[in-house]
Short mmCIF file of C-alpha atoms and ligand atoms in Angstrom, two decimals:
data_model
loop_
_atom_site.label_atom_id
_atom_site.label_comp_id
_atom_site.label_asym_id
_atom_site.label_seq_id
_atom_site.Cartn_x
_atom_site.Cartn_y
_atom_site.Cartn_z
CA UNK A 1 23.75 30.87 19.81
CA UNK A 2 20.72 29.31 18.31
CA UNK A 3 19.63 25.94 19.06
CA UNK A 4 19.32 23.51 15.81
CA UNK A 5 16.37 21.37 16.29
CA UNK A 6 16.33 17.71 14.79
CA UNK A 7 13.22 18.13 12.83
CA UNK A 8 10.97 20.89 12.01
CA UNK A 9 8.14 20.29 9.15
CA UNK A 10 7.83 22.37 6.23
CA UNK A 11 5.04 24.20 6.36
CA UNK A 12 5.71 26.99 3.81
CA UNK A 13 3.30 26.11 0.63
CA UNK A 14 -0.30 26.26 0.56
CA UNK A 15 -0.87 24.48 3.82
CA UNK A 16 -2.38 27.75 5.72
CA UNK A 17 -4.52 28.79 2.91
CA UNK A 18 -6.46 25.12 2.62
CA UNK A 19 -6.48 24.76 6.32
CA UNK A 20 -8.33 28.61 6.39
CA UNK A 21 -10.45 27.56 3.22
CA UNK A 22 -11.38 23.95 5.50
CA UNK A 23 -12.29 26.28 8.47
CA UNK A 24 -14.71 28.86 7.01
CA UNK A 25 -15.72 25.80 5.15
CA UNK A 26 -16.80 24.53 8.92
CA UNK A 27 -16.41 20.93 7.74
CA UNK A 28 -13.62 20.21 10.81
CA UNK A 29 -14.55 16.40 10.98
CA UNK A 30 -13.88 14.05 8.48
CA UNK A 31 -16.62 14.50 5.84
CA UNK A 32 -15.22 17.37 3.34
CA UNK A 33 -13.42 17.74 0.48
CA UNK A 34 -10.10 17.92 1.00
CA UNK A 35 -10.41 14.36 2.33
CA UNK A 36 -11.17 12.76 -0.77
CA UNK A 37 -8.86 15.05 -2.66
CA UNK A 38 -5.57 13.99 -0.23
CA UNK A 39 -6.80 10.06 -0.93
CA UNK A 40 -6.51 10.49 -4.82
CA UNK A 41 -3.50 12.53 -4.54
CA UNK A 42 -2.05 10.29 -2.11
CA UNK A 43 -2.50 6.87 -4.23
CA UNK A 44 -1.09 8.61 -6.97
CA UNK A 45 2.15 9.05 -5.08
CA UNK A 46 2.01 5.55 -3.88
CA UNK A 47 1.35 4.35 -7.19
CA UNK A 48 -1.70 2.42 -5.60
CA UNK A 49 -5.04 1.98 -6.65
CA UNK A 50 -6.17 3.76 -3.64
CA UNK A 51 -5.34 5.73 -0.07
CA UNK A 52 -7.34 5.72 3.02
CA UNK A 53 -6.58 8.33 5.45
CA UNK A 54 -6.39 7.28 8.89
CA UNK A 55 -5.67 9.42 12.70
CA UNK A 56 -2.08 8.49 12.72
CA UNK A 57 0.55 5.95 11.44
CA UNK A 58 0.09 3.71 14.63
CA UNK A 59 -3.48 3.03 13.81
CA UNK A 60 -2.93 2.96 9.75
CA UNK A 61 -0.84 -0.31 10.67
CA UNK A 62 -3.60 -1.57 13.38
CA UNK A 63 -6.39 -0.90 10.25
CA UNK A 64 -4.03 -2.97 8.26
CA UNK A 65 -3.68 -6.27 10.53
CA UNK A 66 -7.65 -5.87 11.10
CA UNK A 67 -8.27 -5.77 7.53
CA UNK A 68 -6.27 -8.96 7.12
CA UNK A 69 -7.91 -10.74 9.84
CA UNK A 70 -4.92 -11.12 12.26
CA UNK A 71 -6.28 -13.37 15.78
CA UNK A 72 -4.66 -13.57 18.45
CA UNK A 73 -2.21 -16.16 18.74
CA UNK A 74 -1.16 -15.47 15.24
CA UNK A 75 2.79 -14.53 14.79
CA UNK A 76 3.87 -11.61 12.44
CA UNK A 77 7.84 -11.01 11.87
CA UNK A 78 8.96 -7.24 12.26
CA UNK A 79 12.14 -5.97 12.23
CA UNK A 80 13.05 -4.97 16.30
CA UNK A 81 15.17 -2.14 15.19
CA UNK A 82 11.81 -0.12 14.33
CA UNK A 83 9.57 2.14 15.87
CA UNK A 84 7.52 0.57 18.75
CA UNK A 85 4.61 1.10 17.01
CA UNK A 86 5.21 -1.46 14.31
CA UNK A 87 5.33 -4.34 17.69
CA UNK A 88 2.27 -2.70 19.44
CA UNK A 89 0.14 -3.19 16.41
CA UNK A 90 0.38 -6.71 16.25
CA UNK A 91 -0.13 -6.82 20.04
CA UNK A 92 -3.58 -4.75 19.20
CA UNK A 93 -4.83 -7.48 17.57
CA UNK A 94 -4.00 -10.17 20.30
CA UNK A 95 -1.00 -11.48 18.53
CA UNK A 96 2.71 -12.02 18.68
CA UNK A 97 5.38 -10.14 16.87
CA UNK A 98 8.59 -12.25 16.26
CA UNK A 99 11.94 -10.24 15.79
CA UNK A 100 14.30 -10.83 12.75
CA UNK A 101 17.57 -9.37 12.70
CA UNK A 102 18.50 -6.22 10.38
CA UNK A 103 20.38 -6.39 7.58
CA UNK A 104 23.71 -4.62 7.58
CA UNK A 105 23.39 -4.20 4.26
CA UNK A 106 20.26 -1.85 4.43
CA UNK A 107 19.71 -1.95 7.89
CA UNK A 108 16.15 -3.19 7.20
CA UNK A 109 14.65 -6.76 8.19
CA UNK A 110 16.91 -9.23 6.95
CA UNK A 111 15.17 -11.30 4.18
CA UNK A 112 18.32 -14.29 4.88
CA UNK A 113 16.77 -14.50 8.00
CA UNK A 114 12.88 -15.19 7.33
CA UNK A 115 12.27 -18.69 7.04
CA UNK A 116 14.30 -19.78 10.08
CA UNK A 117 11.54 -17.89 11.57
CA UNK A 118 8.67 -18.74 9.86
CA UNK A 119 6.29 -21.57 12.60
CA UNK A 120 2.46 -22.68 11.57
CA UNK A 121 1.14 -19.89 13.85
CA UNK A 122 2.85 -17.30 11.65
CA UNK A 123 0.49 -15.33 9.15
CA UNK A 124 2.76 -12.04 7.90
CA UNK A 125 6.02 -10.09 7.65
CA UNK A 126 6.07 -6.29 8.19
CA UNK A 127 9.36 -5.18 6.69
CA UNK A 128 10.10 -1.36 8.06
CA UNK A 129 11.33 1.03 5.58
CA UNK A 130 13.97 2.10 8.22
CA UNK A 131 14.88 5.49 8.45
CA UNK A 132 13.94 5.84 4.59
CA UNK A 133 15.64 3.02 2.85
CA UNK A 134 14.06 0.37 1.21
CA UNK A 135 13.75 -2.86 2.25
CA UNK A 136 14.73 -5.68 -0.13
CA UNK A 137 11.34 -6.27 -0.75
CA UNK A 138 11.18 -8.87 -3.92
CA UNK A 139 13.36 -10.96 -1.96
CA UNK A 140 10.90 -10.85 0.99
CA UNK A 141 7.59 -10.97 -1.30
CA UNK A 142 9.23 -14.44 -2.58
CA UNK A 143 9.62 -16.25 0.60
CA UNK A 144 6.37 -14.72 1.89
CA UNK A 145 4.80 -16.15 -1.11
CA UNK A 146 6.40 -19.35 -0.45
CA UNK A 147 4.82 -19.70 3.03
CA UNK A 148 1.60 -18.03 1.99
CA UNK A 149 1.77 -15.36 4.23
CA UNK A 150 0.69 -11.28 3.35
CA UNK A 151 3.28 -8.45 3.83
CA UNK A 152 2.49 -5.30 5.14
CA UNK A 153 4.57 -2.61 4.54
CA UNK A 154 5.95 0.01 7.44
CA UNK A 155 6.57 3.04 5.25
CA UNK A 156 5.86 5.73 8.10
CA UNK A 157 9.64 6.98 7.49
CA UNK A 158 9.82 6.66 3.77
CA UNK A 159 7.57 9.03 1.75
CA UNK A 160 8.17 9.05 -2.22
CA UNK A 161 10.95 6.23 -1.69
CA UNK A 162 11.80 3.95 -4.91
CA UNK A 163 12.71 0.01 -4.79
CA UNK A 164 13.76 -0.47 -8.21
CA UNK A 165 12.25 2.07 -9.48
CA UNK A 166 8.87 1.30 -8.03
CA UNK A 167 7.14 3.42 -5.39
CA UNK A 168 7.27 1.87 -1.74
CA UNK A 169 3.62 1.73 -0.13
CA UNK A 170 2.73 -0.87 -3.32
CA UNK A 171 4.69 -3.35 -3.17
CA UNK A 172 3.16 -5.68 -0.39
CA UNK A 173 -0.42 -6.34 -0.01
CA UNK A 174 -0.92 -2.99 2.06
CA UNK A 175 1.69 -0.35 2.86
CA UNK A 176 1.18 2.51 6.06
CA UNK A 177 2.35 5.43 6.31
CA UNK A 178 2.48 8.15 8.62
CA UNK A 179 1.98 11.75 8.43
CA UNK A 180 3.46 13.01 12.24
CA UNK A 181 5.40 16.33 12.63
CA UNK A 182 8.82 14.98 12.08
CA UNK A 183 7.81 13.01 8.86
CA UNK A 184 9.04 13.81 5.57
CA UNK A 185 5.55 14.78 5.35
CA UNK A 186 3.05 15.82 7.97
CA UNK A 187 -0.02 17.17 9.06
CA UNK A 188 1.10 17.20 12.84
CA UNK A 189 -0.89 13.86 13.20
CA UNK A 190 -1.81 11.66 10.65
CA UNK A 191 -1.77 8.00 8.44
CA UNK A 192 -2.62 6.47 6.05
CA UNK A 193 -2.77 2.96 4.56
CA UNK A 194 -2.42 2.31 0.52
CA UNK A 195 -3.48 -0.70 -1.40
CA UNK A 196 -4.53 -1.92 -4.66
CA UNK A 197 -7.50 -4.83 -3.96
CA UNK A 198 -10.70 -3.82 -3.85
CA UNK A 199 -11.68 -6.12 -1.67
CA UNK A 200 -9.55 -5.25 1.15
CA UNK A 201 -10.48 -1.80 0.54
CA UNK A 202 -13.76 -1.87 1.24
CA UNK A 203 -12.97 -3.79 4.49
CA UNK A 204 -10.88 -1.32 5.47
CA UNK A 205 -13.10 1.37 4.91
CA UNK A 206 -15.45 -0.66 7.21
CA UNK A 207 -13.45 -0.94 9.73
CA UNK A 208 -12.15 2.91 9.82
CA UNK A 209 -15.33 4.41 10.18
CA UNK A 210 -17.07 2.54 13.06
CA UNK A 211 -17.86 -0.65 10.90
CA UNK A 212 -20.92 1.39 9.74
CA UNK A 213 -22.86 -0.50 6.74
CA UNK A 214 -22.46 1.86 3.71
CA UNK A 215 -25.68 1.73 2.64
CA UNK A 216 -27.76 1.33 5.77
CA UNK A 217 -26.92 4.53 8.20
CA UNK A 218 -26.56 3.64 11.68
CA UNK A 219 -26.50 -0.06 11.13
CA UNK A 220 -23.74 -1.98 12.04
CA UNK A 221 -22.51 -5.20 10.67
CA UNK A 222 -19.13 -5.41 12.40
CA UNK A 223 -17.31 -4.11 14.98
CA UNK A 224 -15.06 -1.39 13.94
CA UNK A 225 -13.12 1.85 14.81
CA UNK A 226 -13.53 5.44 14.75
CA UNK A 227 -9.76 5.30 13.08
CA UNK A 228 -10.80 8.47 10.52
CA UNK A 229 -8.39 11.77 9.50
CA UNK A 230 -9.97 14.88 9.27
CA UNK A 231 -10.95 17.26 6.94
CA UNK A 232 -8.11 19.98 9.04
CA UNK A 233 -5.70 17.51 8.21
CA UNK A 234 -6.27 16.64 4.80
CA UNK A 235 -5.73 20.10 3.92
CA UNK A 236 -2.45 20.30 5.21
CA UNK A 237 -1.88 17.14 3.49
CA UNK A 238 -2.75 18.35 0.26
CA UNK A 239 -0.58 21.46 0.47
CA UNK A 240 1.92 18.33 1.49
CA UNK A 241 1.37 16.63 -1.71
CA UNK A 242 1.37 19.40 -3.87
CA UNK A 243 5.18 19.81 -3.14
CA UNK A 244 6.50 16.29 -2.22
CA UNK A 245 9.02 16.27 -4.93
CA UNK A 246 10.35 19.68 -3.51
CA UNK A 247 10.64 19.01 0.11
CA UNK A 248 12.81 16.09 -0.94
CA UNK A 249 14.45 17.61 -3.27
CA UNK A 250 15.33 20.40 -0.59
CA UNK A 251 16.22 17.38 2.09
CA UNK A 252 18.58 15.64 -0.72
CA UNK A 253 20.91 18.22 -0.66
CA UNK A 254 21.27 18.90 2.76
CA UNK A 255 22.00 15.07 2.95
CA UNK A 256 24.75 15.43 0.13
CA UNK A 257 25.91 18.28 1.85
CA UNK A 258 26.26 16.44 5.44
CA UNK A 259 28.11 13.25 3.55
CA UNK A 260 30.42 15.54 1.75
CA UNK A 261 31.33 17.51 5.38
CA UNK A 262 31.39 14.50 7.42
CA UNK A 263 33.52 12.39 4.87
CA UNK A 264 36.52 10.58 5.85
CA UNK A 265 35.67 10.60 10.14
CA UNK A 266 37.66 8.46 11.49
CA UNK A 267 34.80 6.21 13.35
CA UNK A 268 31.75 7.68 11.85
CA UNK A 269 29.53 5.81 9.27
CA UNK A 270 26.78 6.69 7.09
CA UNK A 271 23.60 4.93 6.32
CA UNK A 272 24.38 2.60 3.67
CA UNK A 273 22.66 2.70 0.30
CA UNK A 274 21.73 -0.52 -1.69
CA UNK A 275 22.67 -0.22 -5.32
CA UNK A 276 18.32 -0.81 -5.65
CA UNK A 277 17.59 1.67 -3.98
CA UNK A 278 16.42 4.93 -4.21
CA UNK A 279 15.76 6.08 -0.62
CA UNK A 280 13.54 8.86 0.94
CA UNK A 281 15.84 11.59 3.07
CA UNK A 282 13.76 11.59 6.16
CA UNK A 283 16.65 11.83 9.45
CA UNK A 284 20.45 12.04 8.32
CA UNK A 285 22.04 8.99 9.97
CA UNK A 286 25.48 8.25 11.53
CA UNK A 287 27.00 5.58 13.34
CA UNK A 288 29.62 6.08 15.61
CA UNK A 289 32.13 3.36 16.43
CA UNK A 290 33.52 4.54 19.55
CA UNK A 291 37.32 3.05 19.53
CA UNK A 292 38.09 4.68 16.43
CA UNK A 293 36.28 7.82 17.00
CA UNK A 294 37.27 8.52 20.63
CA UNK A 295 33.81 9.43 22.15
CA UNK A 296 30.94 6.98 22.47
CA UNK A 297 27.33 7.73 20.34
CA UNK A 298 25.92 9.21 23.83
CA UNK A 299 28.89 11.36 24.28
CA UNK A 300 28.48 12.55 21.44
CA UNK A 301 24.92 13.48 21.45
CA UNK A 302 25.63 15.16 24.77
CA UNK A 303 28.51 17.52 23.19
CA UNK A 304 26.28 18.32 20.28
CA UNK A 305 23.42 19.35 22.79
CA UNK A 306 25.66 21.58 24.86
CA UNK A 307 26.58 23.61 21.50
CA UNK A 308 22.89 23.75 20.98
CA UNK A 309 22.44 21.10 18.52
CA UNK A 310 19.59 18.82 19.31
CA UNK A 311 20.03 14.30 17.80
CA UNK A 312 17.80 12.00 18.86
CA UNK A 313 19.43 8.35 19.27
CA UNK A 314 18.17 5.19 17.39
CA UNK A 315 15.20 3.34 18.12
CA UNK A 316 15.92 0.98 21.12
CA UNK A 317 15.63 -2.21 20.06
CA UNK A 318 11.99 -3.54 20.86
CA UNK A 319 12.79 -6.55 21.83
CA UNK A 320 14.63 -4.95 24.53
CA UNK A 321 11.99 -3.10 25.62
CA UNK A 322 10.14 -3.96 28.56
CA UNK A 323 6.60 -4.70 26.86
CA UNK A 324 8.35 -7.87 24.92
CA UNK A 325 11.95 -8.36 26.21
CA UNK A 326 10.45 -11.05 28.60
CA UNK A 327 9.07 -13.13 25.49
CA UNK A 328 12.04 -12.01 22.92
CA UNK A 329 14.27 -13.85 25.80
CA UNK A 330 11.89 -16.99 26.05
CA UNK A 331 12.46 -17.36 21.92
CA UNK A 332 16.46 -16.99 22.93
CA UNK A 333 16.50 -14.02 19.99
CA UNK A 334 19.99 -13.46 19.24
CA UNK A 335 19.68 -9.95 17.21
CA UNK A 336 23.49 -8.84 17.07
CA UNK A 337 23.48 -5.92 13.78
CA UNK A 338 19.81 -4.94 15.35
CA UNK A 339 21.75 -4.08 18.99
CA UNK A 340 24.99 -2.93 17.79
CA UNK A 341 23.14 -0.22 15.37
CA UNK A 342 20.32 0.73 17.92
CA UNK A 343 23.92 1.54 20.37
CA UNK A 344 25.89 3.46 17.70
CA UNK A 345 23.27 5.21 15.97
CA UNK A 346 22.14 9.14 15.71
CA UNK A 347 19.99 11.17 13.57
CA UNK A 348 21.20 14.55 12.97
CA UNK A 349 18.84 17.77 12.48
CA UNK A 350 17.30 17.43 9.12
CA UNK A 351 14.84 19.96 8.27
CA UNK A 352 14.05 22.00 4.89
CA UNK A 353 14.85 25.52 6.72
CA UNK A 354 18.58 24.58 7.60
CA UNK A 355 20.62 26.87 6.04
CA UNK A 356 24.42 25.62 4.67
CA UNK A 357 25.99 27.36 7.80
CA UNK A 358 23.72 25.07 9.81
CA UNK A 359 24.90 21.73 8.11
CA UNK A 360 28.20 22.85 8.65
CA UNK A 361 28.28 23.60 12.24
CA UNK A 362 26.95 20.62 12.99
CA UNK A 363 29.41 18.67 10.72
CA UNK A 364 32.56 20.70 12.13
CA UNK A 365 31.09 19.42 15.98
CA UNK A 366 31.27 16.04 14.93
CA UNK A 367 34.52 16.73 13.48
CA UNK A 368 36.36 19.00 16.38
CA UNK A 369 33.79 16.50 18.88
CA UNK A 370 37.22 14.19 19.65
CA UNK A 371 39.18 15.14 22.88
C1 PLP B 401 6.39 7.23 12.97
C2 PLP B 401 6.35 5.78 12.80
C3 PLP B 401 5.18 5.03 13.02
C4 PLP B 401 3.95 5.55 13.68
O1 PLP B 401 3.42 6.69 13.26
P1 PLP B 401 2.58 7.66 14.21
O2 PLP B 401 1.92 8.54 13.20
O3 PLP B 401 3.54 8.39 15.09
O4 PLP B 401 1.59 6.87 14.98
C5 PLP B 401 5.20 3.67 12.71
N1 PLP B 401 6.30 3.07 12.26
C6 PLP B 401 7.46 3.74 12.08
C7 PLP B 401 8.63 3.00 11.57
C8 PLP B 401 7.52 5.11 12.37
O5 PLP B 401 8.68 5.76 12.22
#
């Protein structure tokens, strides 16, 4: 029987031919050509005035809170029902995040839940584009307006995602994104960071390549980071780029084919879909509501691994995570759709090579899965 892996990328365009060309080219670091060439082609997805490649999507967000001048002490709400990385970056810089509850309604930071939230020290939101689905980000630009605080967008999951029709990674003051294996798309590590002011850019620029002043060599100004992508990785990124709209075109109909075989479960749920938004297929996502369903979301997962079919649970809820549990506690957070989702939650194997028989062994698990 062979084993269905959760994620796999998509390697099958051009990506070995401009990684070869980068090679004989010897420019390996991060001087060449195909960097420049994945930064145009990326802001064009975005619909930003410019990309900046960076080593991977946990540093693109660092670069980000550097480039708006977060000190410690600051506080910057995040959704807890994330990635870790989108807490550790505000830790980077010395500060504090401060956990907001998920919507139910997109499972994404809930915008109701902001200003409740918002204290003198605090000096952003990062709304997470959670497991491709937009966040409702017009109502969070308003109250983050209101307050006069930035927003940083957490896009890492949600590549060529629309909110209202507008590309996500423009529509806060800077948007990250990451390029690691299991991302829509990859170049096995890899960020970037998109934005549309010029001056910010330039900062950030800075501050990704050692804070070195562009027209002095080997003077320094600032202190910065060596946070650069190289030239290797920009060419798989380009062969990335070339076919977005196919590899989610590809991972749109294995999603449409996993709704229509999973339909009518009794104690299964989907993701849900806000009538805004036009979300990027990363992970397929189901809930399982273990009363009705007659197996709990880790029983599950543990009959779909002995039939060779590899999930991977929700994030655990950062603020229950050692690193910040003690101060989520302190603040009394009371997070209730963040914990029952991170408990019921699985991703199942989404990957452009999985064939129809795939989708469907996996659905008729879940189905037969009740004893
Ligand atoms: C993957 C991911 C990141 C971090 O990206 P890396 O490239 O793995 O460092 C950040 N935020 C979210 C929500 C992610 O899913």
């Amino acid at each position: 029987m062979k084993t269905i892996p959760v994620a796999e990328p998509d390697l099958s365009g051009n990506e070995e031919r401009y990684v070869l060309e980068a090679l004989r080219s010897s420019w390996i670091s991060s001087t060449g050509p195909f960097v420049g060439r994945f930064e145009a082609e990326f802001a064009r997805l975005s619909g930003t005035r410019s990309a900046i490649g960076v080593a991977n999507g946990t540093l693109a967000l660092h670069l980000a809170l550097l480039t708006l001048d977060l000190h410690p002490g600051d506080e910057v709400l995040v959704p807890s029902l994330t990635y870790i990385a989108t807490a550790n970056a505000v830790r980077y810089c010395g500060a504090e995040p401060v956990f907001i509850d998920v919507d139910p309604k997109t499972w994404c930071i809930d915008p109701a839940k902001l200003d409740g939230a918002i204290t003198p020290r605090t000096k952003g939101v990062i709304p997470v584009h959670l497991y491709g689905h937009p966040a409702d980000m017009d109502a969070i630009n308003r109250i983050a307006a209101a307050h006069g605080l930035w927003v940083v967008e957490d896009a890492a999951e949600a590549h060529l995602a629309r909110y209202r029709g507008r590309a996500v990674g423009g529509l806060g003051r800077i948007g990250v994104f990451s390029f690691y294996g299991n991302k829509l798309l990859t170049s096995g590590e890899g960020g970037a960071v998109t934005l549309d002011d010029p001056a910010l850019e330039q900062r950030a620029r800075l501050l990704r390549g050692q804070g070195v002043d562009p027209d002095r060599r080997y003077f320094f100004p600032v202190t910065g980071y060596n946070y650069r992508l190289t030239n290797l990785a920009c060419a798989i990124l380009c062969a990335q780029v070339e076919r977005a709209e196919e590899i989610v075109a590809r991972r749109r109909l294995i999603f449409t084919r996993y709704r229509e075989a999973l339909r009518d479960i009794p104690g299964i749920g989907f993701q849900p879909t806000a009538p805004w938004a036009e979300p990027a297929p990363w992970l397929f996502c189901i809930t399982v509501e273990e009363k009705a369903y007659g197996r709990s979301r880790d029983g599950l997962m543990a009959w779909l691994g002995e039939h060779g079919v590899d999930t991977r649970p929700f994030f655990v809820p950062v603020h229950r995570l050692p690193p910040y549990r003690e101060q989520s506690m302190l603040r009394g957070d009371d997070l209730p759709e963040t914990d029952r989702l991170g408990a019921s939650g699985l991703n199942l194997p989404t990957y452009n090579r999985m064939i129809d028989s795939d989708i469907d062994r996996v659905a008729s698990l879940v189905r037969g899965g009740v004893r």
